XYZ file of C-alpha atoms in Angstrom:
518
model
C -64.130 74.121 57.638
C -61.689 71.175 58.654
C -58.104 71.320 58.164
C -58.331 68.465 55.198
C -61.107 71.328 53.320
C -59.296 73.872 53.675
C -56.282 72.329 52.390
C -58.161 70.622 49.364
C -59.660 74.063 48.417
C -56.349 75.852 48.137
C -54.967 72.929 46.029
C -57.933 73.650 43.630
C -57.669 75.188 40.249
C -59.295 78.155 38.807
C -60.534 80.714 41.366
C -58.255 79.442 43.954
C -54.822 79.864 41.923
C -56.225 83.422 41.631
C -56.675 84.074 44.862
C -53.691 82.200 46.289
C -51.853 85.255 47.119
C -54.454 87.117 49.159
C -55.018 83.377 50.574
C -51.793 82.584 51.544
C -50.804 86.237 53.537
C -54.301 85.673 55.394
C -53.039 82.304 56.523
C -49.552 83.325 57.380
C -51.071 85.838 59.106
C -53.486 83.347 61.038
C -50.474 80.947 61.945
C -48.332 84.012 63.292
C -51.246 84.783 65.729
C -51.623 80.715 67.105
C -48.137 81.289 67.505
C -47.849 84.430 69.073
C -50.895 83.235 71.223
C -48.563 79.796 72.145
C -46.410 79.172 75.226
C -44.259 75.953 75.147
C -43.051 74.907 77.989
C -40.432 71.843 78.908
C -41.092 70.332 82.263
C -39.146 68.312 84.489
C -41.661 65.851 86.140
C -44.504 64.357 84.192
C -48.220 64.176 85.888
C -49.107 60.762 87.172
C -52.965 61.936 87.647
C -55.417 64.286 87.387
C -56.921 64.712 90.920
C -54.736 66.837 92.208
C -55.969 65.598 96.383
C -55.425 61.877 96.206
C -52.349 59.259 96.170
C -49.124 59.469 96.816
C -48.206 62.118 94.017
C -50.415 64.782 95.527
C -47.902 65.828 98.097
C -45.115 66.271 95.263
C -44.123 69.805 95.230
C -42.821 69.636 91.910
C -46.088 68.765 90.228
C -48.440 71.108 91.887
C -47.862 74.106 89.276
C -49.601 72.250 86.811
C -52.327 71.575 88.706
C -52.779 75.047 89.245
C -53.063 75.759 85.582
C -56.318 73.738 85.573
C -57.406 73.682 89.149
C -57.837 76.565 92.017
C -57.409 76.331 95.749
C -59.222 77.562 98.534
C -56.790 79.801 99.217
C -53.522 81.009 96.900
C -49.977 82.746 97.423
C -48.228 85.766 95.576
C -44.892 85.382 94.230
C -43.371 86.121 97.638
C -45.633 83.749 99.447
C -48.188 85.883 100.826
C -51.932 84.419 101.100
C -54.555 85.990 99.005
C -57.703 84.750 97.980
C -58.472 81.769 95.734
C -62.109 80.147 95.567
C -62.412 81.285 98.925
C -62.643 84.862 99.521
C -62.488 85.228 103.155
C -61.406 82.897 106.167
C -60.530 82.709 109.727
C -61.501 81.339 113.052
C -63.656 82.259 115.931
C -62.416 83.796 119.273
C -61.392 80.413 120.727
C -60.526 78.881 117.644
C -63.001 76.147 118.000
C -64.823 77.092 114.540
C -63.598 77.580 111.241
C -65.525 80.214 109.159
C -65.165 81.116 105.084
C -67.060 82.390 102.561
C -66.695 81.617 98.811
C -66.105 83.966 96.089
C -68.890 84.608 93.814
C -69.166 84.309 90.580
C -66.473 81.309 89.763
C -67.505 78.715 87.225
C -66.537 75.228 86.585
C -65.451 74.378 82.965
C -68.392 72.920 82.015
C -70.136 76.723 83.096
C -71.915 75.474 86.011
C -71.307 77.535 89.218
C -69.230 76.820 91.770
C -71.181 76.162 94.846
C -70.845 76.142 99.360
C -71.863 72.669 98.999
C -68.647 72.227 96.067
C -66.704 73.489 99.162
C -68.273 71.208 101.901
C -68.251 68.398 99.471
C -64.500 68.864 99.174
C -63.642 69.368 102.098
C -65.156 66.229 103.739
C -64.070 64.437 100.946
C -60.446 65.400 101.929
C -60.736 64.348 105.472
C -61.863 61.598 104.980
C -59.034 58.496 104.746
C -61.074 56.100 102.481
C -60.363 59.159 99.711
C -56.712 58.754 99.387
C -55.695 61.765 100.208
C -52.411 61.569 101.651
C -53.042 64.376 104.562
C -56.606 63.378 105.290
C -55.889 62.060 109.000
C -53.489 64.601 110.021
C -55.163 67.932 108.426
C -58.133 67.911 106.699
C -60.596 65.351 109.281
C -59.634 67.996 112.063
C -62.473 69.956 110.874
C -66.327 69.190 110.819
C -70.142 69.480 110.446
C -69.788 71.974 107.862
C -73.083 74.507 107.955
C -73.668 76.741 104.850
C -75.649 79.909 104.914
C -75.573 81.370 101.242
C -72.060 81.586 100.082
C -70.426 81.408 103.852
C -69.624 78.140 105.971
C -68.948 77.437 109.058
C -67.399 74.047 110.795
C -66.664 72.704 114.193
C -62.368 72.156 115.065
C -62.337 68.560 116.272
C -59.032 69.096 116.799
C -56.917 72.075 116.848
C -54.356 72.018 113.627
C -52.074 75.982 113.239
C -51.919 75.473 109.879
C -55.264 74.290 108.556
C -55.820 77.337 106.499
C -51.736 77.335 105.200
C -53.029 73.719 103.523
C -55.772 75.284 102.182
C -53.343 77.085 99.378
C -50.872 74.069 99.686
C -50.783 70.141 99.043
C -53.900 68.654 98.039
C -55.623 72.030 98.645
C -57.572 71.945 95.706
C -61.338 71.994 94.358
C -63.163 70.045 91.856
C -66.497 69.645 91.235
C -68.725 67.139 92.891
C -71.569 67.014 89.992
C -69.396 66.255 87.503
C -66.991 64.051 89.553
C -70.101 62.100 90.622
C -71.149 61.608 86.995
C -67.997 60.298 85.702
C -66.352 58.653 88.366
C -63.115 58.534 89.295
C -61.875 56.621 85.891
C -64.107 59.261 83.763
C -62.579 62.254 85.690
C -58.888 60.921 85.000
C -60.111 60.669 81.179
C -61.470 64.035 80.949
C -60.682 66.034 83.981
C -62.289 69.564 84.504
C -61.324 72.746 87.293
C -62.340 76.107 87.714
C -58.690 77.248 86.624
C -57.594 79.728 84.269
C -56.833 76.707 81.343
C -58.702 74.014 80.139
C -57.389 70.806 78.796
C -57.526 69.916 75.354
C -55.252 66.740 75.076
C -53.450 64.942 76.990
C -51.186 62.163 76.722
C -49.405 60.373 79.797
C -45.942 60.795 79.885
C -45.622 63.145 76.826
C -47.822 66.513 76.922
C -50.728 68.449 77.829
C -52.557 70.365 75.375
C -54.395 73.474 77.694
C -56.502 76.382 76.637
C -57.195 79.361 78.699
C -61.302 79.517 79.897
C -62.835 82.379 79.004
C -64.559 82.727 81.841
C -62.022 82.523 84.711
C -63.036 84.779 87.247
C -59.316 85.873 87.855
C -56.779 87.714 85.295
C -56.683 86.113 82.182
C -53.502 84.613 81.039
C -51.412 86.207 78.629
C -51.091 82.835 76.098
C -54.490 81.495 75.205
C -52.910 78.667 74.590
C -50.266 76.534 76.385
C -48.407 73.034 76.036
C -46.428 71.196 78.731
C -44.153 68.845 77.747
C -43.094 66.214 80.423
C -39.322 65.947 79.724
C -37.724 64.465 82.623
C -33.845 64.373 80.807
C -32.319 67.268 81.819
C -29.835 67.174 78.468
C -33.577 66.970 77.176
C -34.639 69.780 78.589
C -31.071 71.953 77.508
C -31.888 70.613 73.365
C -35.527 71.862 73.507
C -34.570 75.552 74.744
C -31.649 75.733 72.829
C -33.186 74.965 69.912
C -36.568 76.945 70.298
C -38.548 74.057 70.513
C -39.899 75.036 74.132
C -40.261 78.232 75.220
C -39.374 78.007 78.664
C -37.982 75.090 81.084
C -36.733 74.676 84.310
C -34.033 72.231 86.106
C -31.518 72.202 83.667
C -27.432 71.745 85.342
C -26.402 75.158 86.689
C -23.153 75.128 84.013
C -26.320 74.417 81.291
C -27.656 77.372 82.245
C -25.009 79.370 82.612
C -24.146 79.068 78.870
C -27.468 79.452 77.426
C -28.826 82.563 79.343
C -25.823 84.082 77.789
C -27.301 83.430 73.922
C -28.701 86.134 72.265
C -32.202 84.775 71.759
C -32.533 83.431 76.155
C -32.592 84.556 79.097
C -33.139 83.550 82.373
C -33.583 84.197 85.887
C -32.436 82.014 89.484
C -33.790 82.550 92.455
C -33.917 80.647 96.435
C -37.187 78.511 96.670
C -38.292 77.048 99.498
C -37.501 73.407 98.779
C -34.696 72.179 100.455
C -32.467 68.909 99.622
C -32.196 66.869 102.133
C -31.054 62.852 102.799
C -33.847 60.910 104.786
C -32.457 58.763 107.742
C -34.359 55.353 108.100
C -34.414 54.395 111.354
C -32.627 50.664 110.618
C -28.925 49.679 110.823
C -26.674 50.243 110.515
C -28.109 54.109 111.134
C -29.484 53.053 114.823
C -25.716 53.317 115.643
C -25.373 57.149 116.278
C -21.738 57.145 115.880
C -22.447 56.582 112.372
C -25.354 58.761 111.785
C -23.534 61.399 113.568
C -20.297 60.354 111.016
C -22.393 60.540 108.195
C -23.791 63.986 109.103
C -19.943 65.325 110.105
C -18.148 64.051 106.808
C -20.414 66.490 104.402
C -18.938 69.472 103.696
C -22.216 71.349 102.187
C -20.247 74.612 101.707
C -17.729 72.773 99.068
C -21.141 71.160 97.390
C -22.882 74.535 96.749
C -19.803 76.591 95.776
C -17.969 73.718 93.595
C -20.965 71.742 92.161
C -23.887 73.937 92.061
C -21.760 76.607 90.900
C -23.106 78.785 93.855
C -26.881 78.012 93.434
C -27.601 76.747 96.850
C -28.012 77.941 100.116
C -26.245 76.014 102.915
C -28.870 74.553 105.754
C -28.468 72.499 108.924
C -32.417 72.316 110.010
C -35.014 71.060 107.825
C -35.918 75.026 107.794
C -35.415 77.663 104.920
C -34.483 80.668 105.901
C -37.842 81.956 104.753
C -39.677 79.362 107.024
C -41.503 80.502 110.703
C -39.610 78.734 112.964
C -36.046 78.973 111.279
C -32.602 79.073 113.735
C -29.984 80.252 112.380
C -28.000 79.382 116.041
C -28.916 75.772 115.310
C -25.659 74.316 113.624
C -24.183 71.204 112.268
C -20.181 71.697 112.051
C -18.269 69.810 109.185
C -15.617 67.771 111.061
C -13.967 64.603 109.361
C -11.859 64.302 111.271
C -14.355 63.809 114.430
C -16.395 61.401 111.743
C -13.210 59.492 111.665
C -13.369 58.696 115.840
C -16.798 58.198 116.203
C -16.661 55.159 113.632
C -13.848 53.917 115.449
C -15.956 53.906 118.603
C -18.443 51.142 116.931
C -15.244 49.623 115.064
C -15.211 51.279 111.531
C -12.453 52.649 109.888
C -11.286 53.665 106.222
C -9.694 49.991 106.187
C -13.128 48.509 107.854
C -16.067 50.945 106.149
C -19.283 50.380 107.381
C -21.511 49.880 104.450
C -25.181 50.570 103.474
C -27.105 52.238 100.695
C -27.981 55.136 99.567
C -30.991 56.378 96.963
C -31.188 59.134 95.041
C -32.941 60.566 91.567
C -31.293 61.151 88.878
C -31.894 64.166 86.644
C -35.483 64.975 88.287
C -33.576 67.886 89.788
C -30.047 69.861 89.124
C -26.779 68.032 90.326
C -29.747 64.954 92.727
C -27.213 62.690 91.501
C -23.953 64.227 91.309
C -24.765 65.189 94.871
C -24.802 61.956 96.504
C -21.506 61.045 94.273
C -20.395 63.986 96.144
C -21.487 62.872 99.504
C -20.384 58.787 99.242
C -17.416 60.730 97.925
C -16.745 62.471 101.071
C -18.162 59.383 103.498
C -15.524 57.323 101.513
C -12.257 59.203 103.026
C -13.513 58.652 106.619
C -14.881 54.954 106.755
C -18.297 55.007 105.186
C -18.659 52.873 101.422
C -22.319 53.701 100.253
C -24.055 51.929 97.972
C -25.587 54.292 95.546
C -29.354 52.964 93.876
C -30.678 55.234 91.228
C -34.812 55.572 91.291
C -37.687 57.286 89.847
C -39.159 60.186 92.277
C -42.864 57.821 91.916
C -40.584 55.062 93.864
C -39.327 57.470 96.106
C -42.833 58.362 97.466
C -43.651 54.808 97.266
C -40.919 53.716 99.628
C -41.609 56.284 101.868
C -45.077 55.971 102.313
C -44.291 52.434 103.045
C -41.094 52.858 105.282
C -39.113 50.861 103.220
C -36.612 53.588 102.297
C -32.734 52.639 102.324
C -30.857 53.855 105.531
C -30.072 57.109 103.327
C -32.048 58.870 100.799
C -32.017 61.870 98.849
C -34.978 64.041 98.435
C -36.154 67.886 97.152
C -38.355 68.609 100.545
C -41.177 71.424 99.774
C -42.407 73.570 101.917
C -44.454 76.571 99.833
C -46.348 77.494 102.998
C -42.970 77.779 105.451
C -44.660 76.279 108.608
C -42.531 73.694 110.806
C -45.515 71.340 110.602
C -44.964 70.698 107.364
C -41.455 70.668 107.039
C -39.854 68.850 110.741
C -43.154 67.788 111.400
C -44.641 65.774 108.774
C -40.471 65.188 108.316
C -39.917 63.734 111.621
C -43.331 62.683 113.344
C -43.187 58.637 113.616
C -47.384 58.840 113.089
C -46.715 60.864 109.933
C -46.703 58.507 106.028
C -43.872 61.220 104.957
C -41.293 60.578 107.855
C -38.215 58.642 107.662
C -36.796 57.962 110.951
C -39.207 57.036 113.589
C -38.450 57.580 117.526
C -40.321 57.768 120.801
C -38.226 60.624 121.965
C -39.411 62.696 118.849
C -42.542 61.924 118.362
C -42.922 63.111 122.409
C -41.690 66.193 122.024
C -43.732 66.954 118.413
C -47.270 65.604 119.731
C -48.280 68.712 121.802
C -47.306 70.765 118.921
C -49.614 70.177 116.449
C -52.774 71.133 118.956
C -50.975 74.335 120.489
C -52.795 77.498 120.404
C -50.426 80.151 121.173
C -48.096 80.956 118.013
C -45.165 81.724 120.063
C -45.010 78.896 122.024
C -45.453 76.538 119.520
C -42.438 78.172 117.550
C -40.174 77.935 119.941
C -41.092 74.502 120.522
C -40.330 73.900 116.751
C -36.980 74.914 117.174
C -36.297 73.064 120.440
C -37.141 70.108 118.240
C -35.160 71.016 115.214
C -31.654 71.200 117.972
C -32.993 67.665 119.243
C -32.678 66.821 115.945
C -29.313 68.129 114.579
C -27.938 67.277 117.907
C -28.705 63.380 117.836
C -28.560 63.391 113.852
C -31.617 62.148 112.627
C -31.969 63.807 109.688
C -29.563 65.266 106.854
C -30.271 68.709 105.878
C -28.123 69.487 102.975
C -28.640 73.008 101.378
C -31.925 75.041 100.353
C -32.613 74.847 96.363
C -32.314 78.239 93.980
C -34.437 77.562 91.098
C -33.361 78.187 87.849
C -35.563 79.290 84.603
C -34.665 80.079 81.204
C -36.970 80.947 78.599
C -36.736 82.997 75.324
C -36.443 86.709 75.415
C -39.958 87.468 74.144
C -41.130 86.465 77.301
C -41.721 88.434 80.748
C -41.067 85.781 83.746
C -41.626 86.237 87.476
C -40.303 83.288 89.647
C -42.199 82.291 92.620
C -40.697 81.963 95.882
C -42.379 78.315 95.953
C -40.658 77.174 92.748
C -44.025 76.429 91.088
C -43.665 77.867 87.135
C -47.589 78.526 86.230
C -48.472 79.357 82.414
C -50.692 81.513 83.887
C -47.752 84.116 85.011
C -46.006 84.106 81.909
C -46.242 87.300 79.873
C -45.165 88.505 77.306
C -41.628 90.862 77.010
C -42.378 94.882 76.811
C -41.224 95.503 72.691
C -38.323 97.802 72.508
């Protein structure tokens, strides 16, 4: 029965007016169970597309948690970033670590019910590497491996080229499946209309820039969610994001301003928890002027006092960083550090003729509101640049422009960004950072890019650690890069609700419970 019959019979006369009592507790009854079976949730990005491996948005950390509602990886990671498997079951190299080997899970099914296959895998995986795709990574991770042979549910592949953390990117950034039959059928345009996973929800609706209507699949082969149902709101306002918790309108958000949540985990109906993640805020140098002066790179990095930033204007949420490593990552250094000297920022710019009365001047970018205090941070930072002969410019952008200007190398000669690194190798944080080869890297050098090449190939883990942090010194020393602090997440949601951060900041419906009754 539609909604209009049903609500045409109970405006009827006669039999109906008896019955409206019995009628009416069965429906309240009915609506207290959608509701109860409902998770809301306010987030702070919106989803440019649906296929979670190509364009520029598939390497946004921020986005990739609700991807992982609808899609699975090859490979996945616990709370506390350990790997366990995803589609894949098992995985590893040979002796010599020429050959890749995995084996798929059994028993997975796509949401149309059709199985999900070796050649899915194969299909995916060649599909990834190669650069007419789109995907962002293709030349640097995913082409390293080839001529895939399946025997039942296990493959095999030749290592073209040696890459440490080819199976890290398997539960990371563009490390996704989908399935080739139906992708084939609808084309790329169809799939963006109605996209479909092997995930724990479905979709139902979806509108760009608003929501996303999911329902959980029945037949997920993993644990089945606690809400059968689930809506994401894209709300990118952070004052946005404060009304619709406050209020009860969402259930749960994340990213609101540290004070924000400070006063509302404090009301009687919220709660919430904070926790370090392993993104990391960061400025990008571009290697143009007036920044191929090092005096004033080196001023610029020497002027910020990140201590003053994390305890004053994130309230405490923030973890002070001088490498582009967390604490958490591999090759992390805590000997490696960048000392906060004005005064010392004050002589270098007088060595290339700058002064408080003759600023050098450039600009800087930023986001505003996409996370906690991105703008108020660079105020902060021109702030401090200000007292010691640096006037920046500041430009306000969408994170979509961001990626676009980097991929392009048109970034100002500063710019903030929220750097992600779920899987904690210095590939993928310095490297893809740093490397002059790499889309993602902002200042581009000889030197550098000499001293990173042999990494990527080398086969012995200690070795190419330690050559990690050799690089990350080069890199604080000559001031190529502004690390700023490492990110603490911060959640609230309503009471009724059991919620387990993960250490990668990703919030997935699918590990939302529900709160133990008193």
């Amino acid at each position: 029965m539609s909604e209009f019959d049903r609500r045409r019979f109970l405006q009827a006369g006669g039999s109906a007016a008896l019955a409206a009592g019995s009628l009416s507790g069965l429906l309240l009854t009915s609506a207290e169970a959608q509701q109860a079976d409902t998770l809301t949730i306010a987030y702070n990005v919106g989803l440019p597309s649906w296929d979670p491996t190509t364009g520029p948005s598939a390497v946004n950390p921020s986005i990739q948690g609700i991807w992982k509602s609808v899609f699975d990886q090859y490979i996945d990671q616990a709370a506390d970033l350990s790997f366990k498997p995803g589609l894949i079951s098992k995985w590893g190299w040979n002796a010599d670590k020429t050959k890749i080997e995995i084996e798929l899970r059994q028993g997975a099914l796509w949401h149309d019910g059709t199985p999900v296959t070796a050649a899915d895998v194969v299909w995916n995986l060649k599909r990834a590497g190669d650069p007419k795709s789109g995907n962002p990574v293709a030349g640097i991770i995913w082409s390293s491996v080839d001529n895939f042979q399946v025997t039942g549910n296990k493959i095999t592949a030749d290592v073209k080229q040696y890459v440490a953390d080819y199976f890290k990117w398997m539960a990371f950034l563009t490390g996704f499946m989908i399935p080739q039959a139906y992708y084939e059928k609808a084309g790329a345009a169809g799939f963006e209309k109605k996209p479909i996973g092997s995930g724990p929800y479905m979709i139902e609706e979806f509108v760009q820039g608003s929501f996303v209507k999911l329902k959980a699949f029945d037949k997920y082969w993993g644990a089945k969610p606690a809400f059968k149902n689930v809506t994401i709101k894209f709300v990118t306002d952070p004052s946005a994001r404060v009304a619709e918790i406050e209020t009860g309108k969402s259930d749960i958000t994340l990213g609101v301003p540290f004070e924000e949540f400070d006063r509302l985990k404090a009301l009687p109906h919220l709660t919430g928890v904070s926790s370090p993640i392993t993104d990391i805020a960061m400025l990008f140098i571009t290697d143009v002027e007036p920044m191929l002066d090092e005096n004033v790179r080196k001023a610029a990095v020497f002027a910020v006092d990140k201590q003053a930033i994390v305890k004053r204007l994130l309230r405490g949420y923030g973890v002070v960083i001088d490498t582009l490593q967390a604490p958490q990552y591999a090759a992390f250094d805590a000997t490696t550090k960048v000392k906060y000297d004005p005064e010392l920022a004050k002589s270098l710019l007088a060595k290339s003729g700058y002064s408080v009365a003759k600023p050098v001047k450039f600009k800087i970018q930023t986001t505003r509101g996409y996370l906690p205090k991105d703008y108020e941070t660079v105020q902060a930072i021109v702030g401090m640049w200000r007292k010691v002969g640096i006037e920046a410019e500041i430009e306000v952008y969408e994170i979509a422009k961001h990626f676009e200007l980097r991929l392009s190398h048109k970034l100002a000669p500063m710019a903030f960004y929220n750097w992600g690194d779920a899987i904690g190798d210095p590939n993928d944080s310095t490297g893809f950072a740093m490397f002059g080869p790499s889309p993602h890297s902002g200042w581009k050098s000889k030197e550098v890019d000499a001293m990173i090449g042999p990494l990527w190939g080398e086969k012995d883990e200690a070795k190419r650690i330690a050559g990690w942090k050799k690089v990350d010194k080069y890199i604080a020393d000559n001031a190529l890069v502004l690390p700023l602090y490492q990110q603490v997440q911060t959640i609230l949601f309503k009471k009724t609700l059991a919620v387990k951060p993960h250490m990668a900041g990703y919030l997935l419906a699918q590990s939302v419970g529900k709160a133990a009754k008193a």
